[in-house]
Tab-separated table of C-alpha atoms in Angstrom:
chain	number	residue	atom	x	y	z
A	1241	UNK	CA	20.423	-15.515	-7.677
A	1242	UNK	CA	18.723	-17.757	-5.791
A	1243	UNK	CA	18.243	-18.072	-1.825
A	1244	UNK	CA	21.009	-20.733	-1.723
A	1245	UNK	CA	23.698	-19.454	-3.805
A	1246	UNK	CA	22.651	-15.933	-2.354
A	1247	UNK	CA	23.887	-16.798	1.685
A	1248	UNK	CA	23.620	-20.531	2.275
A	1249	UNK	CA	27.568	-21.002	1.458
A	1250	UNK	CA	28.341	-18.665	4.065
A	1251	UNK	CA	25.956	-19.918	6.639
A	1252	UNK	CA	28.283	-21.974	8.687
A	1253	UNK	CA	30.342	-18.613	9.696
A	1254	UNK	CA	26.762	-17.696	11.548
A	1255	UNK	CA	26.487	-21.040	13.459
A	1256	UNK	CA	28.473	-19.804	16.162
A	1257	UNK	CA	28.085	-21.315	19.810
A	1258	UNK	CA	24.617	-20.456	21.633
A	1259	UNK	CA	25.139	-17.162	23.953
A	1260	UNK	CA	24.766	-18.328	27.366
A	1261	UNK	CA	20.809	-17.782	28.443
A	1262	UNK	CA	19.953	-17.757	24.753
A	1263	UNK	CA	16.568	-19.499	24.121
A	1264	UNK	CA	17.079	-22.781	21.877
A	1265	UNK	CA	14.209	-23.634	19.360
A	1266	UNK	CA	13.957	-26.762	16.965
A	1267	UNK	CA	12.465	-25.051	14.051
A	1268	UNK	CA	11.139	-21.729	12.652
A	1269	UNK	CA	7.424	-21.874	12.603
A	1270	UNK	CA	5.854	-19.738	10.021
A	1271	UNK	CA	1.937	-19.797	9.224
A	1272	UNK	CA	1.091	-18.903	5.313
A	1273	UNK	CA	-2.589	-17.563	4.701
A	1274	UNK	CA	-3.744	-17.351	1.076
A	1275	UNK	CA	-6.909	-18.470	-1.375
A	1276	UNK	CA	-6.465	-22.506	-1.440
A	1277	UNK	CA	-10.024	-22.776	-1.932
A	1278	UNK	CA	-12.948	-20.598	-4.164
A	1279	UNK	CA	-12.388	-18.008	-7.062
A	1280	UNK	CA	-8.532	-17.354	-6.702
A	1281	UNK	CA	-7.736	-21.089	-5.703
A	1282	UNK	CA	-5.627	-21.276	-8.563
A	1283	UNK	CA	-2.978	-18.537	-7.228
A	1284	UNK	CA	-2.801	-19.331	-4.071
A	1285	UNK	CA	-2.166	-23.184	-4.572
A	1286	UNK	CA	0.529	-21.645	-6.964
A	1287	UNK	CA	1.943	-19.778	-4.166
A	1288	UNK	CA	1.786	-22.102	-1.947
A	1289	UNK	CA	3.632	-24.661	-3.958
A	1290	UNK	CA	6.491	-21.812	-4.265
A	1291	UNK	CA	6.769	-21.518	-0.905
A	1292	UNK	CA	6.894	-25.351	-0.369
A	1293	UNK	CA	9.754	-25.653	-2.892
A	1294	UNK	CA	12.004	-22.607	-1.087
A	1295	UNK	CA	11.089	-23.736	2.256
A	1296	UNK	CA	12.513	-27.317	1.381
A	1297	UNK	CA	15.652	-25.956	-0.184
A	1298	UNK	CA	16.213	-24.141	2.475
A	1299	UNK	CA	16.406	-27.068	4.919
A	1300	UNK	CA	17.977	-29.470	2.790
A	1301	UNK	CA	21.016	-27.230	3.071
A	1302	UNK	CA	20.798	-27.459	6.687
A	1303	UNK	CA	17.415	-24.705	7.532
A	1304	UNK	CA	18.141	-21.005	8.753
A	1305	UNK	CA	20.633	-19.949	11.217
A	1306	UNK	CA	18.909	-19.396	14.327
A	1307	UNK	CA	20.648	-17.932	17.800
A	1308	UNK	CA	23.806	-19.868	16.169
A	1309	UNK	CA	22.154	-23.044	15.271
A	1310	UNK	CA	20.684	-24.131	12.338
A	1311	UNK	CA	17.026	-25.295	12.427
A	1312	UNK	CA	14.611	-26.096	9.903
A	1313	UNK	CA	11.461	-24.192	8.677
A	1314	UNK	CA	8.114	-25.314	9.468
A	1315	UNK	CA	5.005	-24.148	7.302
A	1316	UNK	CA	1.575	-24.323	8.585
A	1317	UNK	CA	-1.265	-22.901	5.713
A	1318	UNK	CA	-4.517	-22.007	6.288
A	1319	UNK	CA	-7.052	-20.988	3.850
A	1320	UNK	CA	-8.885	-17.759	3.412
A	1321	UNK	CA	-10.957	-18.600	0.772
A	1322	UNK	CA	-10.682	-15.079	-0.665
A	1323	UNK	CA	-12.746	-13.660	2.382
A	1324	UNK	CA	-11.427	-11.187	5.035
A	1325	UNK	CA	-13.264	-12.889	7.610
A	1326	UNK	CA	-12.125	-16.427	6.955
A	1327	UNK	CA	-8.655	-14.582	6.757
A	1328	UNK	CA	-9.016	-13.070	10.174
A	1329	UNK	CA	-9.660	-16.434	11.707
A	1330	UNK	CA	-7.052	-18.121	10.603
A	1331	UNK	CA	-4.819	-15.556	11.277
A	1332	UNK	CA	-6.239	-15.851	14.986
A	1333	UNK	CA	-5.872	-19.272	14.796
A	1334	UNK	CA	-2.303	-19.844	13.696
A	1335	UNK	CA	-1.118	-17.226	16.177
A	1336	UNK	CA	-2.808	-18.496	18.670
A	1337	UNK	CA	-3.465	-21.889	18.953
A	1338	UNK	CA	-0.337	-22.667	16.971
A	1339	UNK	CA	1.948	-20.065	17.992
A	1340	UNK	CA	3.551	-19.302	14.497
A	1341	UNK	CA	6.852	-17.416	15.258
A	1342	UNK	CA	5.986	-15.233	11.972
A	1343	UNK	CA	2.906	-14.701	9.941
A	1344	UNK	CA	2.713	-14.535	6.052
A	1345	UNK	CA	-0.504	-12.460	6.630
A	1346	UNK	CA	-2.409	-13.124	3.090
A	1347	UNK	CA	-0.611	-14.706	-0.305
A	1348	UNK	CA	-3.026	-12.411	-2.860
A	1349	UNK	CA	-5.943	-10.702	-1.823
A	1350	UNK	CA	-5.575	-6.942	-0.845
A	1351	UNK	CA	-9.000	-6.941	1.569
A	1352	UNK	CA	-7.877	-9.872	3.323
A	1353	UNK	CA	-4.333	-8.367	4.062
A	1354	UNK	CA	-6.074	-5.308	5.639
A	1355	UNK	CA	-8.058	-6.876	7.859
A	1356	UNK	CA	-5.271	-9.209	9.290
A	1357	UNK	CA	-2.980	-6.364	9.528
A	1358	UNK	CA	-5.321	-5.115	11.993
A	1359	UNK	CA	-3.763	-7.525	14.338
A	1360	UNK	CA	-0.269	-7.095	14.531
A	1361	UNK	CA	-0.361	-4.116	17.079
A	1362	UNK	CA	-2.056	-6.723	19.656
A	1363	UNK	CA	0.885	-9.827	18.530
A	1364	UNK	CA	4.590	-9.246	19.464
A	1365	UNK	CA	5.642	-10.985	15.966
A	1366	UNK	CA	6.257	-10.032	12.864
A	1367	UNK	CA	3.332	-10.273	10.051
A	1368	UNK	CA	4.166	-9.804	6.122
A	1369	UNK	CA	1.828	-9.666	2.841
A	1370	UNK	CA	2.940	-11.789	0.235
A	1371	UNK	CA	0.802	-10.465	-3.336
A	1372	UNK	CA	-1.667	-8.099	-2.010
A	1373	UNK	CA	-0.971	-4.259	-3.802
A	1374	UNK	CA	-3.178	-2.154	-2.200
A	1375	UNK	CA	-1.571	1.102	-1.362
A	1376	UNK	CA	-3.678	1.712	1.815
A	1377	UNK	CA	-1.452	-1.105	3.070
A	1378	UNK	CA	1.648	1.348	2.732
A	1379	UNK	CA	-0.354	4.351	3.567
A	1380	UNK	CA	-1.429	2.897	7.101
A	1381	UNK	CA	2.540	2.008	7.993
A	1382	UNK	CA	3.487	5.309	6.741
A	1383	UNK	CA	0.508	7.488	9.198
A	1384	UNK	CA	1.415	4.989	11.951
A	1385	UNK	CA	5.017	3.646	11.629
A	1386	UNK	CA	4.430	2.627	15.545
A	1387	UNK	CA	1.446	0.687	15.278
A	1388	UNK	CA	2.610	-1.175	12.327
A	1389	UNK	CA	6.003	-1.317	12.957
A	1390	UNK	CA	5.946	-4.999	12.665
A	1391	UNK	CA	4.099	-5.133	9.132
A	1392	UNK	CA	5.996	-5.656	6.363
A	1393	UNK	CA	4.526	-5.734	2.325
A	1394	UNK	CA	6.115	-8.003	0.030
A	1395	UNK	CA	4.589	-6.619	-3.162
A	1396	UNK	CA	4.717	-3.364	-5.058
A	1397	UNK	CA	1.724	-0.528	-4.364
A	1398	UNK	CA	-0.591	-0.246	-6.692
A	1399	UNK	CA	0.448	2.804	-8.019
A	1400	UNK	CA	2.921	1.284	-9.566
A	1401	UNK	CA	0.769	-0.213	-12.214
A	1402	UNK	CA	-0.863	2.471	-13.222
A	1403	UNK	CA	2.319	4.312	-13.745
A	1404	UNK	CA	2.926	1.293	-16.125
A	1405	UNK	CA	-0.309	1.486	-17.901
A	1406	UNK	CA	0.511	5.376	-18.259
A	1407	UNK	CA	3.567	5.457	-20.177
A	1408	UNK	CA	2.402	2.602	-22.040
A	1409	UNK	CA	-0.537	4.401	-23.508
A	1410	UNK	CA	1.984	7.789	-23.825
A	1411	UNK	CA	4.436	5.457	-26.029
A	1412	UNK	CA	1.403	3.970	-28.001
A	1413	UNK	CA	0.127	7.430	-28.565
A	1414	UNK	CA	3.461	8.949	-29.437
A	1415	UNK	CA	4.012	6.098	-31.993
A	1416	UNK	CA	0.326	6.274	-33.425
A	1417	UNK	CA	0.009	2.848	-32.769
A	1418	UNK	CA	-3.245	4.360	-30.535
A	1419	UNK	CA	-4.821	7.480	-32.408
A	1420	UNK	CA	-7.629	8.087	-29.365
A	1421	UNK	CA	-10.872	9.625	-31.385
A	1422	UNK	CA	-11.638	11.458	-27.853
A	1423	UNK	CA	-9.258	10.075	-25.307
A	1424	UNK	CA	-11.706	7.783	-23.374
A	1425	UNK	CA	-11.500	5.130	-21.137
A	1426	UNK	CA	-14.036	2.788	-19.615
A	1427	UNK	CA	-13.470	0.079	-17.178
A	1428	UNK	CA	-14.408	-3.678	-16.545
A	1429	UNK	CA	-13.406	-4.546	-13.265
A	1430	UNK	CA	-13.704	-7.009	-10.072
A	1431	UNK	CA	-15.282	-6.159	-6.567
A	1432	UNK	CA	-12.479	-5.982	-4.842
A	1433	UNK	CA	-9.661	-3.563	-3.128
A	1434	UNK	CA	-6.922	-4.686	-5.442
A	1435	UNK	CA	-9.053	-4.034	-8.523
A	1436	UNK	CA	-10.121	-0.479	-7.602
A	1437	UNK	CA	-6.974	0.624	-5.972
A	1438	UNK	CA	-5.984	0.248	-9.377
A	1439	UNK	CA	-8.703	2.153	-11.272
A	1440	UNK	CA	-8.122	4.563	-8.427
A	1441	UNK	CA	-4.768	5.529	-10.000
A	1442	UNK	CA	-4.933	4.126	-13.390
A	1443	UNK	CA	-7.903	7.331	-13.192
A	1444	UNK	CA	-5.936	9.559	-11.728
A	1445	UNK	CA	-2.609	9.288	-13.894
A	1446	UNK	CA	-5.047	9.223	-17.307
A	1447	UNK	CA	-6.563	12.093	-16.440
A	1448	UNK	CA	-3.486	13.976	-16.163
A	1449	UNK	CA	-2.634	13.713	-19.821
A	1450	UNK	CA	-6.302	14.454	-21.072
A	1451	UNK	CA	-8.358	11.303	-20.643
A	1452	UNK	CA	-11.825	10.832	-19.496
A	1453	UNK	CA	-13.333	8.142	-17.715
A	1454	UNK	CA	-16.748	7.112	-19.588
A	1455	UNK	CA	-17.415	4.301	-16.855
A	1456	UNK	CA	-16.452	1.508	-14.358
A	1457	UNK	CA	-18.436	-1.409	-14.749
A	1458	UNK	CA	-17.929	-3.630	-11.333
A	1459	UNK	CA	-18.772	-7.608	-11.149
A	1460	UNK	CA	-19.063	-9.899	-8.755
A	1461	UNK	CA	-15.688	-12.169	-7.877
A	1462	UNK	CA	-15.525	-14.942	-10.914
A	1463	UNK	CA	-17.819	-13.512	-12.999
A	1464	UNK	CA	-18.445	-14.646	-16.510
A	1465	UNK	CA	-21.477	-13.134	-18.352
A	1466	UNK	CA	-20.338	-9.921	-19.786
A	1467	UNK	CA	-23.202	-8.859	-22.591
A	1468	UNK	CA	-24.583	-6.351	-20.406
A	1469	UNK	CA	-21.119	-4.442	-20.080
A	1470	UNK	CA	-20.431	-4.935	-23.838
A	1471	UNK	CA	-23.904	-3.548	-24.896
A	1472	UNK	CA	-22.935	-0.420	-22.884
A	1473	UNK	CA	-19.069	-0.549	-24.320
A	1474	UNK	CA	-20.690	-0.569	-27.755
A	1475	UNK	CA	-22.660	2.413	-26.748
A	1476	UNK	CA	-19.657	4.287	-25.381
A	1477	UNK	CA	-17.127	3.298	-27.971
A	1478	UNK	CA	-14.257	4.029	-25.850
A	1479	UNK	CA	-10.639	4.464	-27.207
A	1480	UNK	CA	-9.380	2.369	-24.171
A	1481	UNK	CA	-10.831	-0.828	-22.433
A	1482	UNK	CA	-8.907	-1.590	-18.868
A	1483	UNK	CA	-10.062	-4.815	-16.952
A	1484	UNK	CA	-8.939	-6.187	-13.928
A	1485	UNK	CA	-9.862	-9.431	-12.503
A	1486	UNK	CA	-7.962	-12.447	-10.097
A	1487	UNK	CA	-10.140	-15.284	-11.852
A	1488	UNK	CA	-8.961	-16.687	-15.227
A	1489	UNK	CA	-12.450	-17.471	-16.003
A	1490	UNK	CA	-13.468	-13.891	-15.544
A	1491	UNK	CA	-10.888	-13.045	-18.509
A	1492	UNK	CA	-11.697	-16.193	-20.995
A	1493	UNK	CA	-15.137	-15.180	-20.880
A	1494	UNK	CA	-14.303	-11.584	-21.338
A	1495	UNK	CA	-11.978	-11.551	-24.249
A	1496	UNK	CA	-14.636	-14.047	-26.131
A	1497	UNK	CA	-17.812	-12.062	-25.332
A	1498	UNK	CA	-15.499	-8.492	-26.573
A	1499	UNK	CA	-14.221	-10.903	-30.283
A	1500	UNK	CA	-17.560	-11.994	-30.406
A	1501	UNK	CA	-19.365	-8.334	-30.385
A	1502	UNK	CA	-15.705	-6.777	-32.188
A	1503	UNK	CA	-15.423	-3.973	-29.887
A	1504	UNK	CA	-12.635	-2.533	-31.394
A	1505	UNK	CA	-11.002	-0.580	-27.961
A	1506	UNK	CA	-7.351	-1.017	-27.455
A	1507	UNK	CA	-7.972	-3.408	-24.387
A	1508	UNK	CA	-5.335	-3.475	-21.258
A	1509	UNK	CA	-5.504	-6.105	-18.566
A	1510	UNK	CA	-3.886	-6.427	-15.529
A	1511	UNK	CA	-3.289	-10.200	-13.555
A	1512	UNK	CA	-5.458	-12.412	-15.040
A	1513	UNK	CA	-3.737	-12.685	-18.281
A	1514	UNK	CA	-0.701	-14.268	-16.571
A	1515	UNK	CA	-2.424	-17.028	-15.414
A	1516	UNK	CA	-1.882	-20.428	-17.295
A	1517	UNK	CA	-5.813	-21.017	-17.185
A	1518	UNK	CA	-6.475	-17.980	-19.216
A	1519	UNK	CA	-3.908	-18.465	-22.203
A	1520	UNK	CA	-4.955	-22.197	-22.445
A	1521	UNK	CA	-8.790	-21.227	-22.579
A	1522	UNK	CA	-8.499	-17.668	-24.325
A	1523	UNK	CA	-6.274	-18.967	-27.368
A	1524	UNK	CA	-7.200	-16.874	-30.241
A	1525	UNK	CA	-9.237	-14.692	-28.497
A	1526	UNK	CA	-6.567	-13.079	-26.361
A	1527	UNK	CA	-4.784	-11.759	-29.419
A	1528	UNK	CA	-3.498	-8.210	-29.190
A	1529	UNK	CA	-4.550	-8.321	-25.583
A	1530	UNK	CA	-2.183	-5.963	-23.539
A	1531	UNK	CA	-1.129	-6.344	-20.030
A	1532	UNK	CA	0.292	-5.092	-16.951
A	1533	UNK	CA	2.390	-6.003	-14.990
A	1534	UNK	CA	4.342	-8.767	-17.220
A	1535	UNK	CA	6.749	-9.686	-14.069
A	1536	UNK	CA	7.396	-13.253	-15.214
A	1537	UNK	CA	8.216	-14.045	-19.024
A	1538	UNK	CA	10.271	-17.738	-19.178
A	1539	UNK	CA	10.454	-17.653	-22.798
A	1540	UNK	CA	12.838	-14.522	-23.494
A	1541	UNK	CA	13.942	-13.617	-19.449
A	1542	UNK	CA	17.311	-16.285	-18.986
A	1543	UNK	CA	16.388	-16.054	-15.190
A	1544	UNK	CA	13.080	-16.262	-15.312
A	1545	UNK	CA	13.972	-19.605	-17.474
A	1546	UNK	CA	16.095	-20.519	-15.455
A	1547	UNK	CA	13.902	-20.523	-12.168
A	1548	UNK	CA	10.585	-22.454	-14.356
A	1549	UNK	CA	13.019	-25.250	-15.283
A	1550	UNK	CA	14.625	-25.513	-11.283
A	1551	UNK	CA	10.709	-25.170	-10.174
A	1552	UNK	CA	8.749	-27.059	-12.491
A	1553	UNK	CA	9.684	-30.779	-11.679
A	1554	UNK	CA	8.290	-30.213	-8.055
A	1555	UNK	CA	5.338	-28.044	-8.864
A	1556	UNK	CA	4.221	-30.505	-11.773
A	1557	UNK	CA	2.440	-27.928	-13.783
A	1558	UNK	CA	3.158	-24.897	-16.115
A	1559	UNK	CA	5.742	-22.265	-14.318
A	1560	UNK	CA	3.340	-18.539	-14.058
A	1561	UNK	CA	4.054	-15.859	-12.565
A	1562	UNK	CA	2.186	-16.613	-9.036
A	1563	UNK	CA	5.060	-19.642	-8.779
A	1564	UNK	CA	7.743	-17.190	-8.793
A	1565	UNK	CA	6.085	-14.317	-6.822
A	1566	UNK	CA	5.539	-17.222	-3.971
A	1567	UNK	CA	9.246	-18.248	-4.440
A	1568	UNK	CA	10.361	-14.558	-4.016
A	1569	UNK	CA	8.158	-13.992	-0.823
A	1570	UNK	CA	9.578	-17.259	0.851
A	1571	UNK	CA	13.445	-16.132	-0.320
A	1572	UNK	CA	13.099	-12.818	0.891
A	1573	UNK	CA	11.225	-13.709	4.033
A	1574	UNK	CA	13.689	-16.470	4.967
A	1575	UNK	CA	16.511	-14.358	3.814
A	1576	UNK	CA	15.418	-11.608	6.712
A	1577	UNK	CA	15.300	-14.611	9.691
A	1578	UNK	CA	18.406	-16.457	8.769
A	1579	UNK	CA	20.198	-12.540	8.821
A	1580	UNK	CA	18.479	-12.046	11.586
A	1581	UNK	CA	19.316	-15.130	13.725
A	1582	UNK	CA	15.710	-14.718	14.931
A	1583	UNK	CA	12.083	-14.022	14.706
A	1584	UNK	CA	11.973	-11.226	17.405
A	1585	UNK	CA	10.657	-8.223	15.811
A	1586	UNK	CA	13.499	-5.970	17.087
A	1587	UNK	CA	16.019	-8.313	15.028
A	1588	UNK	CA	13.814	-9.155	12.237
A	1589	UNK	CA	12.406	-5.661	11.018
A	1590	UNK	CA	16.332	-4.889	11.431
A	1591	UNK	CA	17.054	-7.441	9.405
A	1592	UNK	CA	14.035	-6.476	6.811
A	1593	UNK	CA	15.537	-3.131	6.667
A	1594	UNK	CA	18.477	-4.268	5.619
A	1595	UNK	CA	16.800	-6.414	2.819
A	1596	UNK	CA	19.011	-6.089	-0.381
A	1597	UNK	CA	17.895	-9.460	-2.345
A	1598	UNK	CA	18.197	-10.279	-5.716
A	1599	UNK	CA	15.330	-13.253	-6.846
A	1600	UNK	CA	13.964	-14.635	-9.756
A	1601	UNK	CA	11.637	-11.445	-11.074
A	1602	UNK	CA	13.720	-8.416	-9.263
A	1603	UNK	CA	15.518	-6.934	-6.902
A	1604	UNK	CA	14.128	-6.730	-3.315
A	1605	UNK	CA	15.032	-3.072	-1.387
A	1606	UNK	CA	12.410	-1.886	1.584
A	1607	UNK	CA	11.177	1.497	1.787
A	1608	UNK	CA	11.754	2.279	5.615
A	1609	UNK	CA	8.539	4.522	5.605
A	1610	UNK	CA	5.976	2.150	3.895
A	1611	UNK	CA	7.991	-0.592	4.360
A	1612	UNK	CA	7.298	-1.810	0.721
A	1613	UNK	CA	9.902	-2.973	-2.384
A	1614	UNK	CA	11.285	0.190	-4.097
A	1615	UNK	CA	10.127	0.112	-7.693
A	1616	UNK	CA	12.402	1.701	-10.675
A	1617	UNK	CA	15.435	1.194	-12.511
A	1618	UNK	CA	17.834	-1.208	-10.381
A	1619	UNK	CA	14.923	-2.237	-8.196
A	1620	UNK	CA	11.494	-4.381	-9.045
A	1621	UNK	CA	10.302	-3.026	-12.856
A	1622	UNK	CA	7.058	-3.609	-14.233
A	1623	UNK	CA	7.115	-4.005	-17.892
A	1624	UNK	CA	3.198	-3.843	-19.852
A	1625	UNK	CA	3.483	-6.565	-22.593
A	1626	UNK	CA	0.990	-8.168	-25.700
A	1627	UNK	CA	-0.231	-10.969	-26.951
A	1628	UNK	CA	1.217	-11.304	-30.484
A	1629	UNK	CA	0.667	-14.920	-32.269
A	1630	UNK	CA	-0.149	-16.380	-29.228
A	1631	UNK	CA	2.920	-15.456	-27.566
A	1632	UNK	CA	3.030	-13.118	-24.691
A	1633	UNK	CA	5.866	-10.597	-25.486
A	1634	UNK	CA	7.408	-7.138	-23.897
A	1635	UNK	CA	6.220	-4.133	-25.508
A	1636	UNK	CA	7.420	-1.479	-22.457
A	1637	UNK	CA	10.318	-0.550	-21.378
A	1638	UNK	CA	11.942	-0.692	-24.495
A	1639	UNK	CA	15.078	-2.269	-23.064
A	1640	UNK	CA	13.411	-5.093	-21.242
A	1641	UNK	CA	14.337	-8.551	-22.666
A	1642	UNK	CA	12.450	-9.737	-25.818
A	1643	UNK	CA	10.745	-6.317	-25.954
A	1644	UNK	CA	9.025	-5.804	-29.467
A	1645	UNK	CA	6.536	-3.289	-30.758
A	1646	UNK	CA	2.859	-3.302	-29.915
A	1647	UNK	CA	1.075	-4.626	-32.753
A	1648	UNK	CA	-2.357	-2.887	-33.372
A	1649	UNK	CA	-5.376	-5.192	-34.046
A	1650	UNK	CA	-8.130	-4.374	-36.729
């Protein structure tokens, strides 16, 4: 259901007649941070797009209701060039200097997101991640609700994958699609918080049902020359390959260096295999690739369809999954002010506690402890999926749409 269908028809019973004393405003100034520039330009110009396309629906129906009146939204982006410290001054900037009423404090990177959070204690407004996964993000609201009462995180924890990758390996193993010669797992990863906040529990949950870690092989952001790590992978022979990078160049090279050398690992992924730039330059290559989270599948979801074909005219390009993860941070975001009839944080983390929003890829629910999506049945699920014939499709939960069965490659 989208933002307008969800509450614009009824918006006209909010536009009641400004309380006398009430402060008027002409607009709803919001300031959007993200990666328009460098390794992870790709995503955030994605986002950003989203949040373009949501912001303008919005006020071609007549903008957010707003101490009775309707006003428009106003975006003002910055870039952060993947870097905390590029984040933190733009976040200084557009709360400054431009006054944003509300601060969409990082569209993807994790490290970036921690650092700006940093300032919200100091700024009577109300900051919220869009992508970033960490958990440490949850974990600081949750050992000082107080200080961070005004933080909100758009995206799951990063727990939550590895729970994913978990019972995905259990069903593999149970159906002896994956017959593990030891039970070993070795990983190719990023330098950066979201990548080993994911190793941190993708270790942790493997381990509990018998699997040992061999090794973690870290690269530099946008890294492409892989030999070294595949020498060592040969070495190793592990049972299970899990790599994480944000750059789709990072995976092309990758999955062609791995074909190339046949290591013959059951290899998971997680994010870069959603991005367009990856299927168009992996092509054969990526076959039998797994990966996790598959949030956004257009082919065999109806409303995941149904929001590439609304989207895709403005955006211009192919529909991924950072489009409608942008589009879901803008509904739910705009969703909270126009319930809230303000930006104040009293009204606004009311009206983000409150949060019960249905988008494109799930079902939006706050935690009032972390203050982060609930993640389960009826809430946001994250299926693991497979490259099969160069199609991306479902392989866990068995019930999600266009699920099939993983398909072993020798």
């Amino acid at each position: 259901m989208s933002i307008l269908s969800k509450f614009w028809p009824g918006a006209l019973a909010l536009c009641l007649a400004l309380p006398a004393g009430a402060q008027a405003t002409d607009k709803v100034r919001v300031g959007v941070i993200g990666p328009f520039t460098g390794p992870a330009a790709t995503s955030g110009i994605a986002m950003k797009r989203a949040f373009e396309f949501t912001a303008k629906q919005v006020n071609d129906a007549g903008g957010v209701a707003f101490k009775g009146r309707r006003v428009p939204i106003e975006l003002l982006f910055e870039d952060s060039q993947s870097r905390p410290d590029v984040g933190l001054s733009a976040a200084q900037k557009l709360l400054t200097r431009d006054n944003v009423d509300v601060l969409l404090a990082e569209m993807l990177h994790s490290s970036v997101a921690l650092a700006i959070m940093e300032l919200a204690p100091a700024h009577n407004k109300v900051f919220m991640s869009g992508q970033p996964v960490a958990i440490e993000i949850a974990e600081r609201i949750e050992r000082d609700p107080q200080k961070y009462r005004n933080f909100w995180k758009h995206d799951f924890n990063s727990d939550a994958s590895s729970y994913t990758l978990k019972e995905t390996v259990r069903l593999l193993v149970q159906q002896k699609k994956l017959v593990p010669r030891n039970k070993t797992v070795a990983f190719v990863i990023e330098d950066s918080d979201f990548a080993r906040a994911n190793v941190e529990y993708a270790t942790r949950y493997l381990k509990q049902d018998g699997w040992t870690v061999l090794a973690t092989e870290t690269v530099p952001l946008a890294h492409t020359d892989f030999y070294p790590q595949i020498s060592k992978l040969r070495a190793q022979a592990p049972d299970l390959l899990y790599s994480i990078f944000t750059s789709a160049n990072s995976g092309i090279a990758l999955v062609k260096q791995i074909r190339e050398q046949d290591i013959r690992a059951v290899h998971i992924a997680t994010y870069y295999p959603t991005l367009a730039e990856f299927t168009k330059g992996a092509g054969k290559n990526a076959e039998g690739l797994v990966l996790i989270p598959f949030l956004f599948d257009p082919k065999y979801n109806a409303a995941h369809k149904a929001f590439a074909e609304k989207i895709g005219a403005y955006v211009g390009t192919t529909v991924s999954m950072d489009h409608a993860f942008g589009a879901c941070a803008a509904e739910v975001l705009f969703d909270a002010i126009h319930r809230a009839q303000d930006v104040a944080p009293e009204a606004l983390n009311k009206a983000f506690l409150a949060t019960d929003y249905q988008c494109a890829v799930g079902h939006w629910v706050f935690d009032p402890k972390s203050h982060s999506p609930k993640v389960g049945a009826g809430y946001l699920t994250l299926p693991a999926a497979q490259v099969q014939d160069g199609v991306i499709r479902a392989i866990w939960p068995p019930e999600v749409p266009g699920s099939v069965a993983f398909r072993r490659q020798d």
